[in-house]
mmCIF file of C-alpha atoms in Angstrom:
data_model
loop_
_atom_site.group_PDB
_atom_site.id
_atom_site.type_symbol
_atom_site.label_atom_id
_atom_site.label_comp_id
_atom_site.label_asym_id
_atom_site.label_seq_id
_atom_site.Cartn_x
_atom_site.Cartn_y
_atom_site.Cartn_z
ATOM 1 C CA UNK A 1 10.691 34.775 15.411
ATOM 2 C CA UNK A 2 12.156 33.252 12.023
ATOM 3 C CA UNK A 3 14.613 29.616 12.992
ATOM 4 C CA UNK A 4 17.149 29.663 10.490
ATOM 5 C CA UNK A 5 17.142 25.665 9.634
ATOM 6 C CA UNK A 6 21.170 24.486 10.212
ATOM 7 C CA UNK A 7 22.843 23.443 7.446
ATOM 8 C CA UNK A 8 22.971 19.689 6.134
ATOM 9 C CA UNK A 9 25.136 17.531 3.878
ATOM 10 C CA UNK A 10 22.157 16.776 1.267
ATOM 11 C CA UNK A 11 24.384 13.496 0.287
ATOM 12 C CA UNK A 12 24.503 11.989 3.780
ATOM 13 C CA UNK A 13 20.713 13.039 4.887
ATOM 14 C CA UNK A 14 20.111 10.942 0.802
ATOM 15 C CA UNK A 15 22.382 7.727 1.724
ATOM 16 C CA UNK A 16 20.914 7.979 5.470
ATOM 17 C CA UNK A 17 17.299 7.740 3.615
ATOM 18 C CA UNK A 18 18.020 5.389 1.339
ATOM 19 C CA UNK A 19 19.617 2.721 3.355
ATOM 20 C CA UNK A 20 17.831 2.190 6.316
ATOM 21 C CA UNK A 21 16.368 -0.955 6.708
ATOM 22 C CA UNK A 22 12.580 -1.326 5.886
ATOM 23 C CA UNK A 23 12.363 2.034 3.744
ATOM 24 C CA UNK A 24 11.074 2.308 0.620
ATOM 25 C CA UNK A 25 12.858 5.196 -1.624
ATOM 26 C CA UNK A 26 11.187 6.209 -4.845
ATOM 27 C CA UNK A 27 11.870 9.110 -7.290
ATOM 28 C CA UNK A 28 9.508 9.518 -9.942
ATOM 29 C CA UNK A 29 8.144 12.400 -12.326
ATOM 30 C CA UNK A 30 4.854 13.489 -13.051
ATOM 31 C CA UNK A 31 4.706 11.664 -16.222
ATOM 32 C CA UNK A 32 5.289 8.649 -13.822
ATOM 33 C CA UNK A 33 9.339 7.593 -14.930
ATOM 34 C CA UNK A 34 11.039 5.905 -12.659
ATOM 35 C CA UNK A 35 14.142 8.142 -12.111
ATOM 36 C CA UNK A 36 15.100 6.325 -8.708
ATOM 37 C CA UNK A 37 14.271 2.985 -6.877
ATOM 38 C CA UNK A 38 15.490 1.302 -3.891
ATOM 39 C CA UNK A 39 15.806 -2.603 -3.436
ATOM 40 C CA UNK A 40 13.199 -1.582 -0.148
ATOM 41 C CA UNK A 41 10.697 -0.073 -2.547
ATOM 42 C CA UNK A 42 11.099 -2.889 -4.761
ATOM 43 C CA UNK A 43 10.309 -5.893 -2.798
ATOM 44 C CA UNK A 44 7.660 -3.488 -1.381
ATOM 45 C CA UNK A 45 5.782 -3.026 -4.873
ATOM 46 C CA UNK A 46 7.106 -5.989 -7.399
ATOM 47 C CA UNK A 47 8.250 -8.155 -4.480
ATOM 48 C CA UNK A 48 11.206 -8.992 -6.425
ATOM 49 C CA UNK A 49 14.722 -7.110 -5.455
ATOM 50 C CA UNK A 50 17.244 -5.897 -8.495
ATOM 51 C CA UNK A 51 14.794 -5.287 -11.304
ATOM 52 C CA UNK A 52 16.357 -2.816 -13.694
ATOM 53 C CA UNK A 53 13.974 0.249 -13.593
ATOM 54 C CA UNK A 54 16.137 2.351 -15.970
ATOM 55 C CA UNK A 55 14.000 4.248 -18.443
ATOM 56 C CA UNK A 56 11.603 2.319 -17.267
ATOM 57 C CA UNK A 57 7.919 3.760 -15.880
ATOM 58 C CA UNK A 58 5.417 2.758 -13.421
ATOM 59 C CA UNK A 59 2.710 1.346 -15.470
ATOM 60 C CA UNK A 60 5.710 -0.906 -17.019
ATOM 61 C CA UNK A 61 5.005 -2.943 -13.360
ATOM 62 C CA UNK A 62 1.658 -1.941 -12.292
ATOM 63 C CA UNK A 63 -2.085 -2.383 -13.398
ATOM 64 C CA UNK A 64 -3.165 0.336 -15.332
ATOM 65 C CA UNK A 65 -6.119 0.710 -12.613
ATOM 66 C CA UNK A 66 -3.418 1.510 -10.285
ATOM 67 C CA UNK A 67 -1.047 3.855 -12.500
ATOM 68 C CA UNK A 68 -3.822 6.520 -13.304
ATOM 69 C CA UNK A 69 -4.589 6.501 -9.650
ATOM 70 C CA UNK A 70 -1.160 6.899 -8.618
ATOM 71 C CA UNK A 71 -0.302 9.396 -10.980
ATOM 72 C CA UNK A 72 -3.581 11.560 -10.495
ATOM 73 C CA UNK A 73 -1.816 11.435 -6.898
ATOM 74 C CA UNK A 74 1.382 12.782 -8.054
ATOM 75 C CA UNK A 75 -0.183 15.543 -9.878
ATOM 76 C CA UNK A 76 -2.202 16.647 -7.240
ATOM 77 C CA UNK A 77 0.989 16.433 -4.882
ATOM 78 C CA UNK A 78 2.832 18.983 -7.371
ATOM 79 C CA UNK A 79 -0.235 21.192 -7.949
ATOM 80 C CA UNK A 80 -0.657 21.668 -4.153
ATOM 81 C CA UNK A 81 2.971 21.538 -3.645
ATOM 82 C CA UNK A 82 2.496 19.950 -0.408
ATOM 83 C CA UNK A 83 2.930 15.667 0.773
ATOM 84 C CA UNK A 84 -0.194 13.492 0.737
ATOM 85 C CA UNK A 85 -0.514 9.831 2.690
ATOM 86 C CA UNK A 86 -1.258 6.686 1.276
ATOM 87 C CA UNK A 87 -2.660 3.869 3.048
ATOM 88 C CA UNK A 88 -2.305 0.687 0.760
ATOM 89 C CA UNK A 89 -2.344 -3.040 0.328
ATOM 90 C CA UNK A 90 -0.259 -4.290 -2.391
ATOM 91 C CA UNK A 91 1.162 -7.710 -3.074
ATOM 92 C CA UNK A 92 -0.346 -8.901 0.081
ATOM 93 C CA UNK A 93 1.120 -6.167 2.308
ATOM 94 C CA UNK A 94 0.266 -3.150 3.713
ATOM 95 C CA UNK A 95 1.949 -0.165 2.900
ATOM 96 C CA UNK A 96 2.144 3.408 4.232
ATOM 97 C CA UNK A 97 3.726 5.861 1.549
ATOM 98 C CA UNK A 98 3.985 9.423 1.656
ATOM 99 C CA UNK A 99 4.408 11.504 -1.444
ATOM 100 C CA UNK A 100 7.160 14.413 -1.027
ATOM 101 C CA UNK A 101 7.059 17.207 -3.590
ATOM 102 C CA UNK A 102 10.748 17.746 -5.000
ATOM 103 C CA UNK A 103 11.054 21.728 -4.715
ATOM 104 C CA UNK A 104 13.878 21.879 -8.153
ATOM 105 C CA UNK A 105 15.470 24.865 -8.610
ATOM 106 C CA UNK A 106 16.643 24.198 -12.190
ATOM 107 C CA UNK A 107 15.427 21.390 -14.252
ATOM 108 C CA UNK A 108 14.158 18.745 -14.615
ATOM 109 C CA UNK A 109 11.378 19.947 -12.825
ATOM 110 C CA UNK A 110 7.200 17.989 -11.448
ATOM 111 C CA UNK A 111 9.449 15.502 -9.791
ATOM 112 C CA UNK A 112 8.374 13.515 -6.205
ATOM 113 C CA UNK A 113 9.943 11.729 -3.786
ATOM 114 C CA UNK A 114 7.834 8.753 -2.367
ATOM 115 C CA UNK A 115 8.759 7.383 0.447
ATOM 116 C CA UNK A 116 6.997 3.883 1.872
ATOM 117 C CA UNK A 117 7.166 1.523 4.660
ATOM 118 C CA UNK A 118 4.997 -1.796 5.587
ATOM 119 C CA UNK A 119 3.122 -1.888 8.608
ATOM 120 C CA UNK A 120 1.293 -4.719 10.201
ATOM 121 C CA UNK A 121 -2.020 -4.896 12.452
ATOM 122 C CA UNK A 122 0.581 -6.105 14.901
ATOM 123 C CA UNK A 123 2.342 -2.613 14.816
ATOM 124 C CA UNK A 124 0.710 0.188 15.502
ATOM 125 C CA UNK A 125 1.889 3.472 14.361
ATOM 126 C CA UNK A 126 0.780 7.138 14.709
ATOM 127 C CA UNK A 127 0.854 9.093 11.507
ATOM 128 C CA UNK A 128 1.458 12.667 10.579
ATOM 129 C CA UNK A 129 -1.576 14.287 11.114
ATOM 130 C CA UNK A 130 -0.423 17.001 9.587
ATOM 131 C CA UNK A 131 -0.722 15.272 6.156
ATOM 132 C CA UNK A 132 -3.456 14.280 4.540
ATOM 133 C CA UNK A 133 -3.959 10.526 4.442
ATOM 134 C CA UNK A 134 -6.210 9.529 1.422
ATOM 135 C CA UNK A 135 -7.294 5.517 0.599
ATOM 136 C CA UNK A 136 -6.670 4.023 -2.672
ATOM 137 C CA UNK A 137 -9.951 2.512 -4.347
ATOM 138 C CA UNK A 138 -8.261 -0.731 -5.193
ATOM 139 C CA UNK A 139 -6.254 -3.391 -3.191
ATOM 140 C CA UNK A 140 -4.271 -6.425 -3.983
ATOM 141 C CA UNK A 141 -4.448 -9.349 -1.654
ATOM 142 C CA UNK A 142 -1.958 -11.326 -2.667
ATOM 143 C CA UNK A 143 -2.005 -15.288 -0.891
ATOM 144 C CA UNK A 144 -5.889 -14.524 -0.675
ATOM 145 C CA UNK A 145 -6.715 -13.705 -3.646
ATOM 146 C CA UNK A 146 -7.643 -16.946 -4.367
ATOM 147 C CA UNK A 147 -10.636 -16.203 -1.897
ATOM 148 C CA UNK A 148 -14.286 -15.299 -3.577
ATOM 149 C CA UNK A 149 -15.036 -11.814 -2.575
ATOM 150 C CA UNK A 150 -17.527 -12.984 0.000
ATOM 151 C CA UNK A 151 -15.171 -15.750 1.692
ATOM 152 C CA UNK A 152 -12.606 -12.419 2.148
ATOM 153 C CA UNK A 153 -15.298 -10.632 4.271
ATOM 154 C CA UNK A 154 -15.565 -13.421 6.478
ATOM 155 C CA UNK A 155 -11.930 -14.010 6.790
ATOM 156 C CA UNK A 156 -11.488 -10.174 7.941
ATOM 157 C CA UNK A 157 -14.595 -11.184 10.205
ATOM 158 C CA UNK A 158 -12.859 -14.307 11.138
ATOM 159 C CA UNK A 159 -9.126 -12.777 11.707
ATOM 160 C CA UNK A 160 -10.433 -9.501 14.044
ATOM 161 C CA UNK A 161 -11.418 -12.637 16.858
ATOM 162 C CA UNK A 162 -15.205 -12.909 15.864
ATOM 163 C CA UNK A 163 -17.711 -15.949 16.436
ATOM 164 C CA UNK A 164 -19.323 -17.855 14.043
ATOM 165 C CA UNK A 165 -22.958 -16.598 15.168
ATOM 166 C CA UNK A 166 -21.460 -12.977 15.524
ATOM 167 C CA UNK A 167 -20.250 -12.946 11.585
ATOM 168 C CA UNK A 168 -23.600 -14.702 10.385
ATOM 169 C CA UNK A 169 -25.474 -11.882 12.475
ATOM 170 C CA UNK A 170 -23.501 -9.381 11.239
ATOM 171 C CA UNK A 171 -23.194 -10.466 7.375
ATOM 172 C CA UNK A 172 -27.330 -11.559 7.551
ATOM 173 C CA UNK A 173 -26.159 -15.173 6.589
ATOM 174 C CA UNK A 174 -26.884 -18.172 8.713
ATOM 175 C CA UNK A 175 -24.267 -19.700 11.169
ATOM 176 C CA UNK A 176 -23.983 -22.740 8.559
ATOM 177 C CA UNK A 177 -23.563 -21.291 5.650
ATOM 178 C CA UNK A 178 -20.525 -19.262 7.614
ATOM 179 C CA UNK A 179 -19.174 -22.290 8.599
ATOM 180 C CA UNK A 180 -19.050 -22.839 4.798
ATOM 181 C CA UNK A 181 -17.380 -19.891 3.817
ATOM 182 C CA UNK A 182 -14.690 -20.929 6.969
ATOM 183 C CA UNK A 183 -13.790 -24.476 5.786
ATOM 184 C CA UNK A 184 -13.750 -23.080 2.068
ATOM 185 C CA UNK A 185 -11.023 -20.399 3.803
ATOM 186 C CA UNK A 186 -9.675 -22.836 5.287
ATOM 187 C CA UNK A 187 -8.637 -24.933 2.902
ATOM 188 C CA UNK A 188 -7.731 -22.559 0.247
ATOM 189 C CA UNK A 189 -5.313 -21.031 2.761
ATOM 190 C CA UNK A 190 -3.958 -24.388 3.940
ATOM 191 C CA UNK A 191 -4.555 -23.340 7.744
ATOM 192 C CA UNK A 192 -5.326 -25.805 10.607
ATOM 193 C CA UNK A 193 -7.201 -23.454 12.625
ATOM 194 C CA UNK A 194 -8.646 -20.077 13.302
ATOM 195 C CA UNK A 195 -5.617 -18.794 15.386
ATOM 196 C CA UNK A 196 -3.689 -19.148 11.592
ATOM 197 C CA UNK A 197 -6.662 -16.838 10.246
ATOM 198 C CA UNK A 198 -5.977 -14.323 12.897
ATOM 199 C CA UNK A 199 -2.616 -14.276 12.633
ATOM 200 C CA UNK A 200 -2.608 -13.370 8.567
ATOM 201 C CA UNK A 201 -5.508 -10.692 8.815
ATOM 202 C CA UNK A 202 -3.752 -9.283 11.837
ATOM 203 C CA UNK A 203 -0.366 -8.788 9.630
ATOM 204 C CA UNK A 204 -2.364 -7.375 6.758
ATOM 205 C CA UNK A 205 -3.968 -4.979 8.501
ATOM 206 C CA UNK A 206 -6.945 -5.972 6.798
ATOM 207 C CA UNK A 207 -10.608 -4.440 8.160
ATOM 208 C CA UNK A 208 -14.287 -4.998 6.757
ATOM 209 C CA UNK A 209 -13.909 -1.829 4.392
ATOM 210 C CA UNK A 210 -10.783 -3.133 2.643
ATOM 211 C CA UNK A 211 -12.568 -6.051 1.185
ATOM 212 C CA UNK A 212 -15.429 -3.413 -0.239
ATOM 213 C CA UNK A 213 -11.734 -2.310 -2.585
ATOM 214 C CA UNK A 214 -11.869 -3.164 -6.019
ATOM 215 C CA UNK A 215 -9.129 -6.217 -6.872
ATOM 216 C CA UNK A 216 -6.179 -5.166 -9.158
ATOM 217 C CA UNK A 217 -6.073 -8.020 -11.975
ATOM 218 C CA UNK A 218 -3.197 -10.022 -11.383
ATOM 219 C CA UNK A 219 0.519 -9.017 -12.966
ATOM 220 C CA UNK A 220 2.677 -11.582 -14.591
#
């Protein structure tokens, strides 16, 4: 039996969207112009609010490394016609974004709708499983970047509650020289204990596989 959907206001579902705390709003084309941003999506992905994004385009804010991805994204969201997940750490954060196709009856036409929010290891939250969720290749840790790629691993390690002896075991290192890579972490991060460690890996959302990411060089 066909369900007639009820009729909306298209302006008050848009302001409802676009102002509620904590979401990201982003219109963009396939060519990647940014034809709408919201302060949300803004601190999300430049961390800075009120940057003027008028004929402007994503890879005037982004690594180029992440622009082709996100755009090969965006094409495959208008060739399919149908949303895809993204699971993402940017600037530090991590982000869930789901890109909408924009079903235009007139032009401009190969426009999306992407809409993001940041999650924490702290918060858990189901996703659609309706929608595919795919995994970017690259990652940007922000505050640990500073970290060596091998000092990250154990600071996942580190921040999901493991020992010492349990990391070396599992990374094939010895108990000392993980004690290296923790006062190295330690000091780079300016924490006074492990409990600090937990508490940042926990918000990131970080696991084991996210340090295996390549880096995105960092943006002026």
């Amino acid at each position: 039996m066909r369900v007639d959907a009820p009729e909306f206001d298209p302006n008050s579902i848009w302001t409802a969207l676009t102002q509620t705390a904590g979401i990201g709003v982003c219109v963009t084309d396939h060519e990647g112009r940014l034809i709408y941003v919201n302060d949300t999506a803004m601190v999300l992905f430049s961390d800075v609010p009120g940057l003027d994004y008028t004929g402007k385009f994503i890879h005037d804010f982004h690594p180029p490394e992440y622009v082709k991805e996100r755009l090969a994204m965006i094409a495959r969201v208008l060739a399919e016609g149908k949303p895809l997940a993204i699971r993402h750490i940017y600037h530090g954060k991590q982000i869930h974004s789901t890109v909408w196709p924009i079903r235009d009856s007139k032009p401009p036409y190969h426009r999306v709708v992407v809409v993001s929010r940041t999650t924490s290891g702290l918060l858990k939250t189901e996703l659609d499983k309706s929608i595919e969720t795919v995994r970017t290749e690259f990652i940007d840790y922000g505050p640990l970047s500073i970290l060596t790629q091998r000092e990250v691993e154990v600071a996942v390690l580190l921040g999901h509650g493991m020992s010492v002896p349990k990391v070396a075991k599992l990374l094939q290192r010895s108990p000392k020289t993980i004690e290296r890579h923790k006062s190295a972490i330690t000091q780079k991060l300016g924490l006074h204990g492990q409990a600090e460690l937990v508490m940042i890996i926990s918000e990131m959302g970080l696991d084991l596989d996210d340090a295996k990411l390549k880096r995105l060089p960092a943006t002026e």
